[in-house]
PDB file of C-alpha atoms in Angstrom:
ATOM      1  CA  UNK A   1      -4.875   4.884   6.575  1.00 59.00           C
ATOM      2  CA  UNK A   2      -8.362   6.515   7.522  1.00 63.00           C
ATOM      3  CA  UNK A   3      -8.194   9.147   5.082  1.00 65.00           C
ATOM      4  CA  UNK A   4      -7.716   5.990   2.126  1.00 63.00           C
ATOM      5  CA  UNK A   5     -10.803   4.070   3.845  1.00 62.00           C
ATOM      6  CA  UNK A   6     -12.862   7.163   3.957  1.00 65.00           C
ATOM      7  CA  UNK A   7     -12.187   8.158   0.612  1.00 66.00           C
ATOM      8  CA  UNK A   8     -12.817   4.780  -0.630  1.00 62.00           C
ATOM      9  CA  UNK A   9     -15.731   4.312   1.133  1.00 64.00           C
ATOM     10  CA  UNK A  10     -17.682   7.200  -0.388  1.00 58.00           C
ATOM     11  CA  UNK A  11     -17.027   5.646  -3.127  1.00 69.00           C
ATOM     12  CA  UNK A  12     -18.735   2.344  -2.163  1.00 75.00           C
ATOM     13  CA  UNK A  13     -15.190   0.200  -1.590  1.00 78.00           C
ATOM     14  CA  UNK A  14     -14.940   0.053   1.952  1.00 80.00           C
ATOM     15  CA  UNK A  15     -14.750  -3.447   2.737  1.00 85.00           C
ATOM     16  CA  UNK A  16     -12.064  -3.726  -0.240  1.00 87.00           C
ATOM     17  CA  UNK A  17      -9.878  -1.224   0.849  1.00 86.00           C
ATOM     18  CA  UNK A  18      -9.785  -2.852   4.366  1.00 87.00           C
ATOM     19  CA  UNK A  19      -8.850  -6.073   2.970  1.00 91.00           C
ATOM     20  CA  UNK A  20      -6.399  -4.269   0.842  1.00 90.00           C
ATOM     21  CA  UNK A  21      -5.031  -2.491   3.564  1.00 88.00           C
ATOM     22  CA  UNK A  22      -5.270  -6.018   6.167  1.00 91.00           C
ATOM     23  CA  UNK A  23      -3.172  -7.623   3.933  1.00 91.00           C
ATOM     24  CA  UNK A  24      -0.725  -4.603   3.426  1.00 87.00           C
ATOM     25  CA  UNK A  25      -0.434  -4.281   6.767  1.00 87.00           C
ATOM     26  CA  UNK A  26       0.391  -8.163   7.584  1.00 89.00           C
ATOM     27  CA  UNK A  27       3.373  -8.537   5.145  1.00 89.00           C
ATOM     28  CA  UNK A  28       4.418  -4.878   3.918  1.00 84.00           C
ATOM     29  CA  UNK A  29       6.497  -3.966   7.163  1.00 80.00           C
ATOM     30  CA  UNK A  30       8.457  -7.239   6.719  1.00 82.00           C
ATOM     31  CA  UNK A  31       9.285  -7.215   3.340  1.00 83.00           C
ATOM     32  CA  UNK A  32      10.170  -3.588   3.341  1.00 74.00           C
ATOM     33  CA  UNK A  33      11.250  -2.752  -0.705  1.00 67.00           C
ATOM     34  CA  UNK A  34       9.734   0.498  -1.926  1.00 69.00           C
ATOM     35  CA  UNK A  35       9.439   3.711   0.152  1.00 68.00           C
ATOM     36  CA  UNK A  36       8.381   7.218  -0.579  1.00 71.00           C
ATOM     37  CA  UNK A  37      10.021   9.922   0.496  1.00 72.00           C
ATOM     38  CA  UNK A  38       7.097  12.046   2.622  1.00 76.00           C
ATOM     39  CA  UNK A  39       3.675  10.725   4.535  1.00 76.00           C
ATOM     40  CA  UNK A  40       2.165  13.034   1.563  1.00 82.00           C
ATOM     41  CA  UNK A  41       3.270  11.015  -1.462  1.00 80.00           C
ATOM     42  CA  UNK A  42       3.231   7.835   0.343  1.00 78.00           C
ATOM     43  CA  UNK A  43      -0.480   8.544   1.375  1.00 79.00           C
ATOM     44  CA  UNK A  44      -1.113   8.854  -2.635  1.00 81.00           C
ATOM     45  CA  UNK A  45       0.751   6.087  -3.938  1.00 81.00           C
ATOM     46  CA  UNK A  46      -0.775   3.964  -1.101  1.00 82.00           C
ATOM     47  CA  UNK A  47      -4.577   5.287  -2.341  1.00 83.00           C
ATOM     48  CA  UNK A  48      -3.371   4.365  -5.930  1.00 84.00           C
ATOM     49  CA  UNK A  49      -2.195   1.602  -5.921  1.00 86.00           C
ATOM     50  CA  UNK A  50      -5.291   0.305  -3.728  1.00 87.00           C
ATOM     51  CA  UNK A  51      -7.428   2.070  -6.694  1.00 87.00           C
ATOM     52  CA  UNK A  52      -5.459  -0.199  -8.831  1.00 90.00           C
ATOM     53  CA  UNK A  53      -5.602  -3.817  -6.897  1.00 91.00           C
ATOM     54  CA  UNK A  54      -9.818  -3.111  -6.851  1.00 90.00           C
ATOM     55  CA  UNK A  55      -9.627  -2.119 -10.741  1.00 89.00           C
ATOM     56  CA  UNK A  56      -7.320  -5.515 -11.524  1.00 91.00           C
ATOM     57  CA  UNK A  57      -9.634  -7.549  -8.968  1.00 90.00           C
ATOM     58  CA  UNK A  58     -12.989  -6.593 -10.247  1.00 88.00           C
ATOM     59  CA  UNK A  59     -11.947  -7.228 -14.060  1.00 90.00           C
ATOM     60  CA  UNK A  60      -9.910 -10.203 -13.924  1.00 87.00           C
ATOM     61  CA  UNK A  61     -11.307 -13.599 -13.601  1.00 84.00           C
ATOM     62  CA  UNK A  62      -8.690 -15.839 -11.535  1.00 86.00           C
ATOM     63  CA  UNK A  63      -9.997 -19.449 -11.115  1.00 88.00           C
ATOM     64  CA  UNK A  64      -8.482 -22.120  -8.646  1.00 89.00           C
ATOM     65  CA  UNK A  65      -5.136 -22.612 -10.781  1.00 92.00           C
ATOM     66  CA  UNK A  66      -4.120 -19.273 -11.604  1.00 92.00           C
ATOM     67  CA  UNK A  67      -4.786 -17.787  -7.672  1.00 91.00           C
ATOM     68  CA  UNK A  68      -2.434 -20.777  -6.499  1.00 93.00           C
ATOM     69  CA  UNK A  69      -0.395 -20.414  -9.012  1.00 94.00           C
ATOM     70  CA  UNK A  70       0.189 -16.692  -8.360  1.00 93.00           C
ATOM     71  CA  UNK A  71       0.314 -17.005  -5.046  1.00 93.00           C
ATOM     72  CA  UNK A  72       3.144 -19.508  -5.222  1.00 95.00           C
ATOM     73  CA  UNK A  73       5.399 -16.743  -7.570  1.00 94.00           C
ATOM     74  CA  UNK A  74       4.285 -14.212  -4.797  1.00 92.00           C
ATOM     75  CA  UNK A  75       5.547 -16.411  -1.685  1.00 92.00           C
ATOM     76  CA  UNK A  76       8.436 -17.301  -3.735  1.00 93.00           C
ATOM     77  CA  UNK A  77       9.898 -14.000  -4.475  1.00 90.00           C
ATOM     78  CA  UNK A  78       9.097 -12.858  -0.887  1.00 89.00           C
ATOM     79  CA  UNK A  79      11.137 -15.809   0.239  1.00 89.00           C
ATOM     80  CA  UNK A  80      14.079 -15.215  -1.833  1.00 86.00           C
ATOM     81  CA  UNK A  81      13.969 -11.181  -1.924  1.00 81.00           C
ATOM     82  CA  UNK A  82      12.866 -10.535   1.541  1.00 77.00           C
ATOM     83  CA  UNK A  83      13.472  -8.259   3.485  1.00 75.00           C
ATOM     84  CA  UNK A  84      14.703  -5.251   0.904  1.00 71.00           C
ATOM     85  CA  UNK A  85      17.553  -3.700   3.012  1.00 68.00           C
ATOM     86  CA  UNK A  86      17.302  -0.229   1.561  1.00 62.00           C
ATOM     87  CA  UNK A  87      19.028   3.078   2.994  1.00 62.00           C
ATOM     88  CA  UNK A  88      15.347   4.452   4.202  1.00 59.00           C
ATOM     89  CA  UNK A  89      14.669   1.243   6.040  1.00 60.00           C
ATOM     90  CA  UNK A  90      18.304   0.152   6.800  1.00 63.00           C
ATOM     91  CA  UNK A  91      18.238  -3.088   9.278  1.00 67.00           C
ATOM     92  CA  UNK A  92      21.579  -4.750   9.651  1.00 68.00           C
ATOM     93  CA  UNK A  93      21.050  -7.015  12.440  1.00 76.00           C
ATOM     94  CA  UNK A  94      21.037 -10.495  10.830  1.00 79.00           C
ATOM     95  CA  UNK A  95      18.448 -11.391  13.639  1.00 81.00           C
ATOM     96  CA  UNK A  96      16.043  -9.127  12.477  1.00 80.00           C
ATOM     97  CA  UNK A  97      16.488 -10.159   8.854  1.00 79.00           C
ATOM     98  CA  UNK A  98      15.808 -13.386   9.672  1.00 87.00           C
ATOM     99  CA  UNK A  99      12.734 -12.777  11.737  1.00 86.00           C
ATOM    100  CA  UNK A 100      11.520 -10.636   9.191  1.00 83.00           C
ATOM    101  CA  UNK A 101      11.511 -12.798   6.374  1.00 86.00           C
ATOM    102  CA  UNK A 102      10.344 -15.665   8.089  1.00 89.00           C
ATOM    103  CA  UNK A 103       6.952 -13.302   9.009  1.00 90.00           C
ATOM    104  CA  UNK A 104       7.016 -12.305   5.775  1.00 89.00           C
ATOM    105  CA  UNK A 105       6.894 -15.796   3.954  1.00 92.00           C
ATOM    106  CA  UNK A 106       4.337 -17.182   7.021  1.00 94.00           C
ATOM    107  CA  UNK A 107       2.122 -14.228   6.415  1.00 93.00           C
ATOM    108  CA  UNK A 108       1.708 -14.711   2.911  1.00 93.00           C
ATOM    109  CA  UNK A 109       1.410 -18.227   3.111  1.00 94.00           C
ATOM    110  CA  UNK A 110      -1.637 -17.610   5.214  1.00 94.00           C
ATOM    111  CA  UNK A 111      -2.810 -15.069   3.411  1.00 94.00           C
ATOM    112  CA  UNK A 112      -2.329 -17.220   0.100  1.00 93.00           C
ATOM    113  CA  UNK A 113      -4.334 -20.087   1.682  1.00 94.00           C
ATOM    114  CA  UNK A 114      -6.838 -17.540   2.735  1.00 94.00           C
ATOM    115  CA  UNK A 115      -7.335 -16.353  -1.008  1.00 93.00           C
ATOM    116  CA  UNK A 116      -7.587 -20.112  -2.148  1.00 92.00           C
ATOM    117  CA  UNK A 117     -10.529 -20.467   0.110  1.00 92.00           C
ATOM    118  CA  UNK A 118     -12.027 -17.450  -0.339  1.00 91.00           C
ATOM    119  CA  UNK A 119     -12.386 -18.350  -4.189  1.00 88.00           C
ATOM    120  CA  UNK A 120     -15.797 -18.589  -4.353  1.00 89.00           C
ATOM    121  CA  UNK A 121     -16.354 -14.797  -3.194  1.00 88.00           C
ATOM    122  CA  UNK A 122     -14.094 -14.620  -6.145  1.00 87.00           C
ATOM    123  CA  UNK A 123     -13.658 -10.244  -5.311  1.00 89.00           C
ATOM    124  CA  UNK A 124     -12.173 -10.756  -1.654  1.00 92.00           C
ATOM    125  CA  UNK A 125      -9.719 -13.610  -3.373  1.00 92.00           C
ATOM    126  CA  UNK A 126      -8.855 -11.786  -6.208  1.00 93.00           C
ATOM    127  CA  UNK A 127      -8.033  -8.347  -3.735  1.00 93.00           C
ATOM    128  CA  UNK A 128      -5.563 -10.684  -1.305  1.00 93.00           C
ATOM    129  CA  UNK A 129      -3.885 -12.349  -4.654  1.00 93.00           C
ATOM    130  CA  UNK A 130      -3.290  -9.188  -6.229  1.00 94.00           C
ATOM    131  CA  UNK A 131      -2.389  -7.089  -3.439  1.00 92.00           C
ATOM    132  CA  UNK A 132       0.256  -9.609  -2.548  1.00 92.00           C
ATOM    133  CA  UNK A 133       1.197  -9.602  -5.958  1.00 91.00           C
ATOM    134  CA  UNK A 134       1.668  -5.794  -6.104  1.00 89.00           C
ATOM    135  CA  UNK A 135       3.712  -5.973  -3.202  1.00 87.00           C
ATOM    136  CA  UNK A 136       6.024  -8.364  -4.864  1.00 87.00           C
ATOM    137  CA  UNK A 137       6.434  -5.951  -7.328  1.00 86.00           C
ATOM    138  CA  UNK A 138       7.594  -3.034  -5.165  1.00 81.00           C
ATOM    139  CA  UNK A 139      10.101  -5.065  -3.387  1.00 79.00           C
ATOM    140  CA  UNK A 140      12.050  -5.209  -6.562  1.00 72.00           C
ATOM    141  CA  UNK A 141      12.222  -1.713  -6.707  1.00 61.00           C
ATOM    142  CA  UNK A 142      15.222  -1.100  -4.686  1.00 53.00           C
ATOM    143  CA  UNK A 143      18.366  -3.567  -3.681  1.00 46.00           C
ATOM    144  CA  UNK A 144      21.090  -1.324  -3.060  1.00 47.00           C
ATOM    145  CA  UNK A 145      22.079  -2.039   0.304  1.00 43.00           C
ATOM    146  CA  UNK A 146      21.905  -6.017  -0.206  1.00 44.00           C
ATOM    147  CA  UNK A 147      24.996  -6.670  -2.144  1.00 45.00           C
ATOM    148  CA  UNK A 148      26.970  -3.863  -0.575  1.00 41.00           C
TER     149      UNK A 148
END
């Protein structure tokens, strides 16, 4: 994680790539879903996809209805897909599942209230919307271990 903020921040995106990586941080281990297979690729698919989330956040112009409304497809598939049971991040106590996706769906319902309210600094709303919403979409990369 310091080698992505200190890239980033030579490049003048520091306090977007903390947010990114803030809101990473508070659902990602919870939802679990896509995992690479070394700390080297997963350190460049983690500085990508942050590359990405600033690139969508700076061009895209979410008001008030669209950031709710994405937020509630983001905190709806995290309730319903959460956590990916996976054979890299196998859990199989139904305690733990439970715990997790209840974190999971209270984080980014914080998060998502966060972004509402943050609207008129329309770059810091856009980055927790979208980085939620990219994590959505790497949960559904994997659900082998789910229906076995």
């Amino acid at each position: 994680m310091i080698i992505i903020i200190t890239v980033f921040s030579i490049l003048g995106y520091m306090k977007e790539v903390i947010l990114i990586m803030f809101t990473l941080a508070c659902v990602r281990p919870f939802t679990e879903g896509y995992h690479e297979y070394s700390h080297k690729r997963c350190l460049i698919a983690t500085m990508t996809l942050a590359y990405f989330i600033i690139l969508i956040s700076k061009n895209s112009n979410l008001n008030n209805i669209s950031t709710i409304l994405l937020n509630i497809v983001n905190i709806f598939s995290i309730y319903h897909q959460s956590p990916i049971i996976n054979t890299y991040m196998n859990i199989t106590k139904e305690s733990l599942i439970r715990r997790n996706k209840t974190i999971a769906v209270l984080n980014s319902i914080i998060l998502s209230i966060i972004s509402v309210i943050l609207i008129k600094y329309e770059i810091y709303s856009n980055i927790i919307t979208w980085t939620l919403t990219m994590n959505v979409c790497l949960m559904f990369n994997l659900r082998e271990s789910k229906e076995e």
